[in-house]
Coordinates of C-alpha atoms in Angstrom, one line a residue:
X490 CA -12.6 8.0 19.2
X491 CA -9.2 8.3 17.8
X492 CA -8.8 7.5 14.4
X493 CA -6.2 4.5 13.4
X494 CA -2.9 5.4 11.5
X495 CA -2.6 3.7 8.1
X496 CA -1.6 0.9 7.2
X497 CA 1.5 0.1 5.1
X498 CA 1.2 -2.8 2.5
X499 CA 4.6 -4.3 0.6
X500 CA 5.1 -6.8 -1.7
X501 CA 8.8 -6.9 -3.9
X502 CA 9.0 -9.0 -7.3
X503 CA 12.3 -8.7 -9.2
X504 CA 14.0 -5.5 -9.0
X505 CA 10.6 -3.7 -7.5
X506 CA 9.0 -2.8 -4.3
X507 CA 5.1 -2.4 -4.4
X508 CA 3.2 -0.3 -1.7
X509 CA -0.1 0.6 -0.9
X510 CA -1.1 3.5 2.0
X511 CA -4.8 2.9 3.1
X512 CA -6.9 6.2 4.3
X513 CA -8.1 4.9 7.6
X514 CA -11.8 5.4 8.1
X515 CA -12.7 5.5 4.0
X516 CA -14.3 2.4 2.5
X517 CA -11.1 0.7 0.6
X518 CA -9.6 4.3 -0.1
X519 CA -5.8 4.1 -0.7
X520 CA -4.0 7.6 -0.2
X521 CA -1.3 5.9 -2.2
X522 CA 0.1 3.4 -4.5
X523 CA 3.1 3.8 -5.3
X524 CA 6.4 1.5 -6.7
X525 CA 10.1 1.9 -6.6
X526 CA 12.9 0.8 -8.8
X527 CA 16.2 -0.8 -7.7
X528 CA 19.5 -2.0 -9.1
X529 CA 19.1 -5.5 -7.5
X530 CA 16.4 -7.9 -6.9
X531 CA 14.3 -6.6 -4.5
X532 CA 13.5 -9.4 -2.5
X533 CA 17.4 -10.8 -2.4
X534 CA 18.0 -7.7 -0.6
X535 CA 15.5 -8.1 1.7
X536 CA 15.7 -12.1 3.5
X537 CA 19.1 -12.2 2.7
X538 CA 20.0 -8.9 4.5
X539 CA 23.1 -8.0 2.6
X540 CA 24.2 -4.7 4.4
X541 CA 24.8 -2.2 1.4
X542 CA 21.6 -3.1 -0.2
X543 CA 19.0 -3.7 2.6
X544 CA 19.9 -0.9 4.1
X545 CA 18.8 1.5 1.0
X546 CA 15.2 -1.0 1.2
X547 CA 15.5 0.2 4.9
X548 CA 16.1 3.7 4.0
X549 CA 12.9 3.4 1.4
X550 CA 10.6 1.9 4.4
X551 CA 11.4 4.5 6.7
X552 CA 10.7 7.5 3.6
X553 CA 7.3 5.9 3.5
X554 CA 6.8 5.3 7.3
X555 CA 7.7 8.9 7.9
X556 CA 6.0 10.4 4.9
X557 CA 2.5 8.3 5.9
X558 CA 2.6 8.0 10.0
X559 CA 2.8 4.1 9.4
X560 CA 2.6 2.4 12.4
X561 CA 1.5 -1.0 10.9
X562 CA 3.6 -2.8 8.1
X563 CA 2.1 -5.8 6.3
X564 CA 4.5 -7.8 4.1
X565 CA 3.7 -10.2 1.3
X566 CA 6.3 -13.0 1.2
X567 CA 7.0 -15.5 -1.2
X568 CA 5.5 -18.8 -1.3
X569 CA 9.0 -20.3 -2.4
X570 CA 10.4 -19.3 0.6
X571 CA 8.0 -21.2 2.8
X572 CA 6.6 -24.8 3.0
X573 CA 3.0 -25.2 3.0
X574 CA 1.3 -29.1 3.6
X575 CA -2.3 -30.4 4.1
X576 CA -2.1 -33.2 6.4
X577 CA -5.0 -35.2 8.1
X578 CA -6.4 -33.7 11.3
X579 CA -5.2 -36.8 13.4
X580 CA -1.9 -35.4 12.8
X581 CA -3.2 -32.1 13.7
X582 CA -4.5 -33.9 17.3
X583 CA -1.5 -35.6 18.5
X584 CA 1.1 -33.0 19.5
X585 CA 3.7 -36.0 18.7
X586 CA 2.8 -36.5 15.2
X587 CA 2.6 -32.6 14.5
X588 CA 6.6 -32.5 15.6
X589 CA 7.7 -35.6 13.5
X590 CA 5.6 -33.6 10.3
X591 CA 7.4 -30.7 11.2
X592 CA 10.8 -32.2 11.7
X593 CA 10.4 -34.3 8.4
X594 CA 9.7 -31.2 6.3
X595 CA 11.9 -28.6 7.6
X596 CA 14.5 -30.9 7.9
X597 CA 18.1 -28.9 8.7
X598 CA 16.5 -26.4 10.7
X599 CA 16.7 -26.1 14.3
X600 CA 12.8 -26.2 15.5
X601 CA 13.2 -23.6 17.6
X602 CA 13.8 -21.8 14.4
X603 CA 10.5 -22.9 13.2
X604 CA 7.4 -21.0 12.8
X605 CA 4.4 -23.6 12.4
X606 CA 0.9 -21.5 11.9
X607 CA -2.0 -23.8 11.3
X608 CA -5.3 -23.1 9.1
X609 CA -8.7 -24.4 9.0
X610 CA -10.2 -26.1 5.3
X611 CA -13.4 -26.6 4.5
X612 CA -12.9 -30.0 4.5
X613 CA -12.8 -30.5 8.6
X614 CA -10.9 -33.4 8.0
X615 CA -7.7 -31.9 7.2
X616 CA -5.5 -28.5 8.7
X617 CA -3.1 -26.4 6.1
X618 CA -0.2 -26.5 7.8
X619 CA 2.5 -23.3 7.2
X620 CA 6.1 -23.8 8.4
X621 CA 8.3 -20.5 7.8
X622 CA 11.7 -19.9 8.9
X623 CA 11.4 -17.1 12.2
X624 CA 14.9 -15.4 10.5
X625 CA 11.9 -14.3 8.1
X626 CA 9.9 -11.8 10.3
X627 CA 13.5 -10.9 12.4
X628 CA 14.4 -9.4 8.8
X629 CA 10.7 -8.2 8.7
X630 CA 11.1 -6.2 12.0
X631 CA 14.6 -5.0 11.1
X632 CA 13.1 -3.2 8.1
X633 CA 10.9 -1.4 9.6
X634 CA 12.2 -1.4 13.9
X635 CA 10.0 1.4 15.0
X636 CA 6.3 0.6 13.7
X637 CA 4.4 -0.8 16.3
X638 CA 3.6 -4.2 14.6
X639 CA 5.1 -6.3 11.3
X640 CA 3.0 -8.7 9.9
X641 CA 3.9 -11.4 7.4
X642 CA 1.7 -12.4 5.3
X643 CA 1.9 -15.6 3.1
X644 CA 0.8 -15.5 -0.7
X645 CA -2.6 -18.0 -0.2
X646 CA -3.8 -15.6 2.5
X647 CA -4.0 -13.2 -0.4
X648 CA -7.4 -15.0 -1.1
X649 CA -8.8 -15.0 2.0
X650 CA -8.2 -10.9 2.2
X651 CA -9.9 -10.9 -0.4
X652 CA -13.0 -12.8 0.5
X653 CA -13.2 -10.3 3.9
X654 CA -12.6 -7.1 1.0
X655 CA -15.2 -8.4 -2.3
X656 CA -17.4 -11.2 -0.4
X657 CA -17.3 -12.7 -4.0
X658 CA -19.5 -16.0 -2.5
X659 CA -19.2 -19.9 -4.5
X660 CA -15.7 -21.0 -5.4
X661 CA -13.1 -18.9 -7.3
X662 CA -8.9 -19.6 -7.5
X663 CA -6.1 -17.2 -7.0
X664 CA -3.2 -17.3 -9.0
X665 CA 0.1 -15.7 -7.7
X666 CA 2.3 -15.2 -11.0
X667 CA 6.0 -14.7 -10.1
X668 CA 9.1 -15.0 -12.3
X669 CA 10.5 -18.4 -11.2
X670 CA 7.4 -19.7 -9.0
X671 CA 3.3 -19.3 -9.0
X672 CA 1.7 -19.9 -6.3
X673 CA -2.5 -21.5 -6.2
X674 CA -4.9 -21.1 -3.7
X675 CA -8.7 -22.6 -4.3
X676 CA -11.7 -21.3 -1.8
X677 CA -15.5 -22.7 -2.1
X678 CA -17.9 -20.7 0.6
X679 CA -15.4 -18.2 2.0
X680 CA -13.2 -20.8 3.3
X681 CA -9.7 -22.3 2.1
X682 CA -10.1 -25.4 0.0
X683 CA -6.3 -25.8 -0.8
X684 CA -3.2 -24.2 -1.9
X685 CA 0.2 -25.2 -3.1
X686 CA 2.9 -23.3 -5.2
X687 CA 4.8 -24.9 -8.3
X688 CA 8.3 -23.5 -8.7
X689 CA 10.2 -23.4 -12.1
X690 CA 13.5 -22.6 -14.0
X691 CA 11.8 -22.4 -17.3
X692 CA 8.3 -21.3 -18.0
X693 CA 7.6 -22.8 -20.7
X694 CA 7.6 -26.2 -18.6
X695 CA 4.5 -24.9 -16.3
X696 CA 2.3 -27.2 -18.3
X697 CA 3.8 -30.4 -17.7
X698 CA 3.9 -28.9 -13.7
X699 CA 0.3 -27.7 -13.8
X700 CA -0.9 -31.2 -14.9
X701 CA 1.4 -32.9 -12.8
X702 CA 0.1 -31.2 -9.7
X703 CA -3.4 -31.5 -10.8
X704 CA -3.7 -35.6 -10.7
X705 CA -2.4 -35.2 -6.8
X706 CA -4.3 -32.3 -6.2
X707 CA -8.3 -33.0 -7.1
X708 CA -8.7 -29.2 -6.1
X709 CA -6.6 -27.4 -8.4
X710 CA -8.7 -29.2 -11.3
X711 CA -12.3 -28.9 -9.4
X712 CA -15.1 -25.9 -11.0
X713 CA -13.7 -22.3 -10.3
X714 CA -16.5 -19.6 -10.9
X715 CA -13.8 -17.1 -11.0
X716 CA -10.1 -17.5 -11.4
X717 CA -7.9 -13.9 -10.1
X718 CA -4.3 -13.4 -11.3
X719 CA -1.9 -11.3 -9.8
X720 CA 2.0 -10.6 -10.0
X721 CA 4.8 -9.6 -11.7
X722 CA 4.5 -12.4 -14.6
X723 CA 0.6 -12.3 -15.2
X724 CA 0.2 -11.7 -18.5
X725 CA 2.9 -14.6 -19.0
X726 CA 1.3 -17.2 -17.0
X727 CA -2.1 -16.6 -18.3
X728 CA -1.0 -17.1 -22.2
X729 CA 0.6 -20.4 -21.2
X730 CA -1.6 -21.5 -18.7
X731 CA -5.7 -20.3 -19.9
X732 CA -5.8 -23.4 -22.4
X733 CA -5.8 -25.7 -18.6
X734 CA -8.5 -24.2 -16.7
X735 CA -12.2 -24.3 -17.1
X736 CA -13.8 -22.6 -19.8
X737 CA -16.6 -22.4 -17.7
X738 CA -15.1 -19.5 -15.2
X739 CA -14.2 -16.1 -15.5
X740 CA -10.7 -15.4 -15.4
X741 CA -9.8 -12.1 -14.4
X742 CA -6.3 -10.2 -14.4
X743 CA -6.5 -7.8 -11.3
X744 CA -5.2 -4.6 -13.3
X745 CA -8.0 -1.6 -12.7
X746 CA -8.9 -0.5 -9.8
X747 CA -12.3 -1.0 -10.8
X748 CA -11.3 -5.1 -10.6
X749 CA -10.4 -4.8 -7.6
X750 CA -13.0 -2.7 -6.2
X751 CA -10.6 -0.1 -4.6
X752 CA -10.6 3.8 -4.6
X753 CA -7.5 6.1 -5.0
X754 CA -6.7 9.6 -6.6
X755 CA -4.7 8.5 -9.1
X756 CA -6.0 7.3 -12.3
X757 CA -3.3 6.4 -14.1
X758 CA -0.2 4.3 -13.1
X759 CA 3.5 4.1 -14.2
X760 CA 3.6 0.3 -13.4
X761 CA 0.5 -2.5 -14.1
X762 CA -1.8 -2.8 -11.2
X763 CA -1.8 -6.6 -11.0
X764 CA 1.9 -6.0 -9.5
X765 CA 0.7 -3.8 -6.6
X766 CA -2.8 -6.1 -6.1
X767 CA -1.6 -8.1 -2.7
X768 CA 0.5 -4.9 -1.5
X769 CA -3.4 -3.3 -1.8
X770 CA -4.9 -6.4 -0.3
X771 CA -2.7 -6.3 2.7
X772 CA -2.8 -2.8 3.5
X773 CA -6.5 -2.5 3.7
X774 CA -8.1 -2.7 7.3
X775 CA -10.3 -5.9 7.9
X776 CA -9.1 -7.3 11.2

């Protein structure tokens, strides 16, 4: 049988854009990890699709596509850039109360403009809705036009790669750590409990937010066995945020490979792991 083509895994914070090559057929083997600098933030570059500068992201893409016989790009995107919303599954079941949700929160945007993907909790009662704008994945496809498919991939999904990648069982949180935004994602038995993202000018007020969230959220304050941070503000968020969680779990910074259970030939890194963790987490093969 012929053997799949790797996969291509990005994720871009700031002025950087993480990657990840898998080698198809290993068990979580990366050929490569890999970052690269730019002049300009990164992700600016990318959604907003400024001509000089996407086109040198382009240029980057194609270096790696060529270089790696990428036919499949993943893409983390940015959980500021989307609206997630639990509603109840009534809502869900009447296709009339699914539009008026949609129109009420995405309000401005033409619906067919609109890109609704619905997930299942644990809690049956309720669907995690996802609204993103489709200009998203038409940048997406312009970056990288001749691989065969481009995948978005939404920051709480991060989790649930990660349940199909370390099977780590009971309940555990994932924390997304970004310079103006974090996103949370909770998951008891290998299934979504919640997730929400908390966006801020200042970090120093992510207290007051965390709290805030926490009394409308029961699930964000609820046991955590294990608590994973990731991102290009880690060791920031955990510093000003560790004093709010339960002492109880383990809180672990994804920055070895041995964390995150992975294999590559390089040791040693130019850049800190956590960074590249969902750029890993999307590139390895589990569908």
């Amino acid at each position: 049988m012929e053997q799949q083509p790797p996969i291509l895994g990005l994720c871009l914070f700031d002025h950087q854009l993480f990657y990840a090559v898998n080698q198809p057929g290993t068990d979580a083997t990366f050929t490569r990890i890999g970052s690269y600098d730019f002049n300009a933030d990164v992700s600016e570059m990318l959604w907003d699709e400024s001509d000089k500068h996407f086109r040198g992201i382009q240029q980057t893409v194609k270096q790696l596509k060529d270089e790696y016989n990428i036919r499949h790009l993943r893409l983390h995107t940015m959980p500021s850039r989307e609206c997630w919303t639990i509603v109840p599954k009534i809502v869900y079941d009447n296709a009339d109360e699914r539009e008026r949700h949609i129109k009420i929160l995405m309000s401005g945007t033409d619906r067919s403009q609109i890109q609704a993907t619905w997930y299942t909790l644990s809690n049956q009662e309720y669907k995690f809705l996802l609204l993103r704008n489709k200009s998203f994945q038409q940048a997406a496809q312009k970056l990288a036009p001749e691989t065969a498919t481009t995948e978005l991939i939404s920051d709480f999904e991060i989790g649930s790669r990660w349940i199909q990648h370390a099977n780590p069982g009971g309940s555990f949180m994932t924390i997304g750590c970004f310079k103006n935004c974090i996103s949370i994602a909770s998951f008891i038995l290998g299934k979504l409990r919640g997730a929400t993202y908390i966006t801020f000018d200042d970090i120093q007020d992510l207290p007051y937010f965390w709290l805030q969230h926490t009394q409308e959220l029961s699930w964000m304050g609820g046991l955590h066995e294990q608590t994973y941070l990731y991102g290009s503000e880690t060791f920031h968020i955990v510093d000003i945020l560790e004093p709010f969680w339960d002492d109880t779990g383990t809180i672990t910074k994804m920055d070895s490979l041995e964390k995150i259970q992975v294999n590559a030939d390089e040791a040693t890194y130019g850049f800190s792991l956590e960074k590249a963790f969902p750029a890993m987490m999307l590139a390895l093969d589990y569908d």
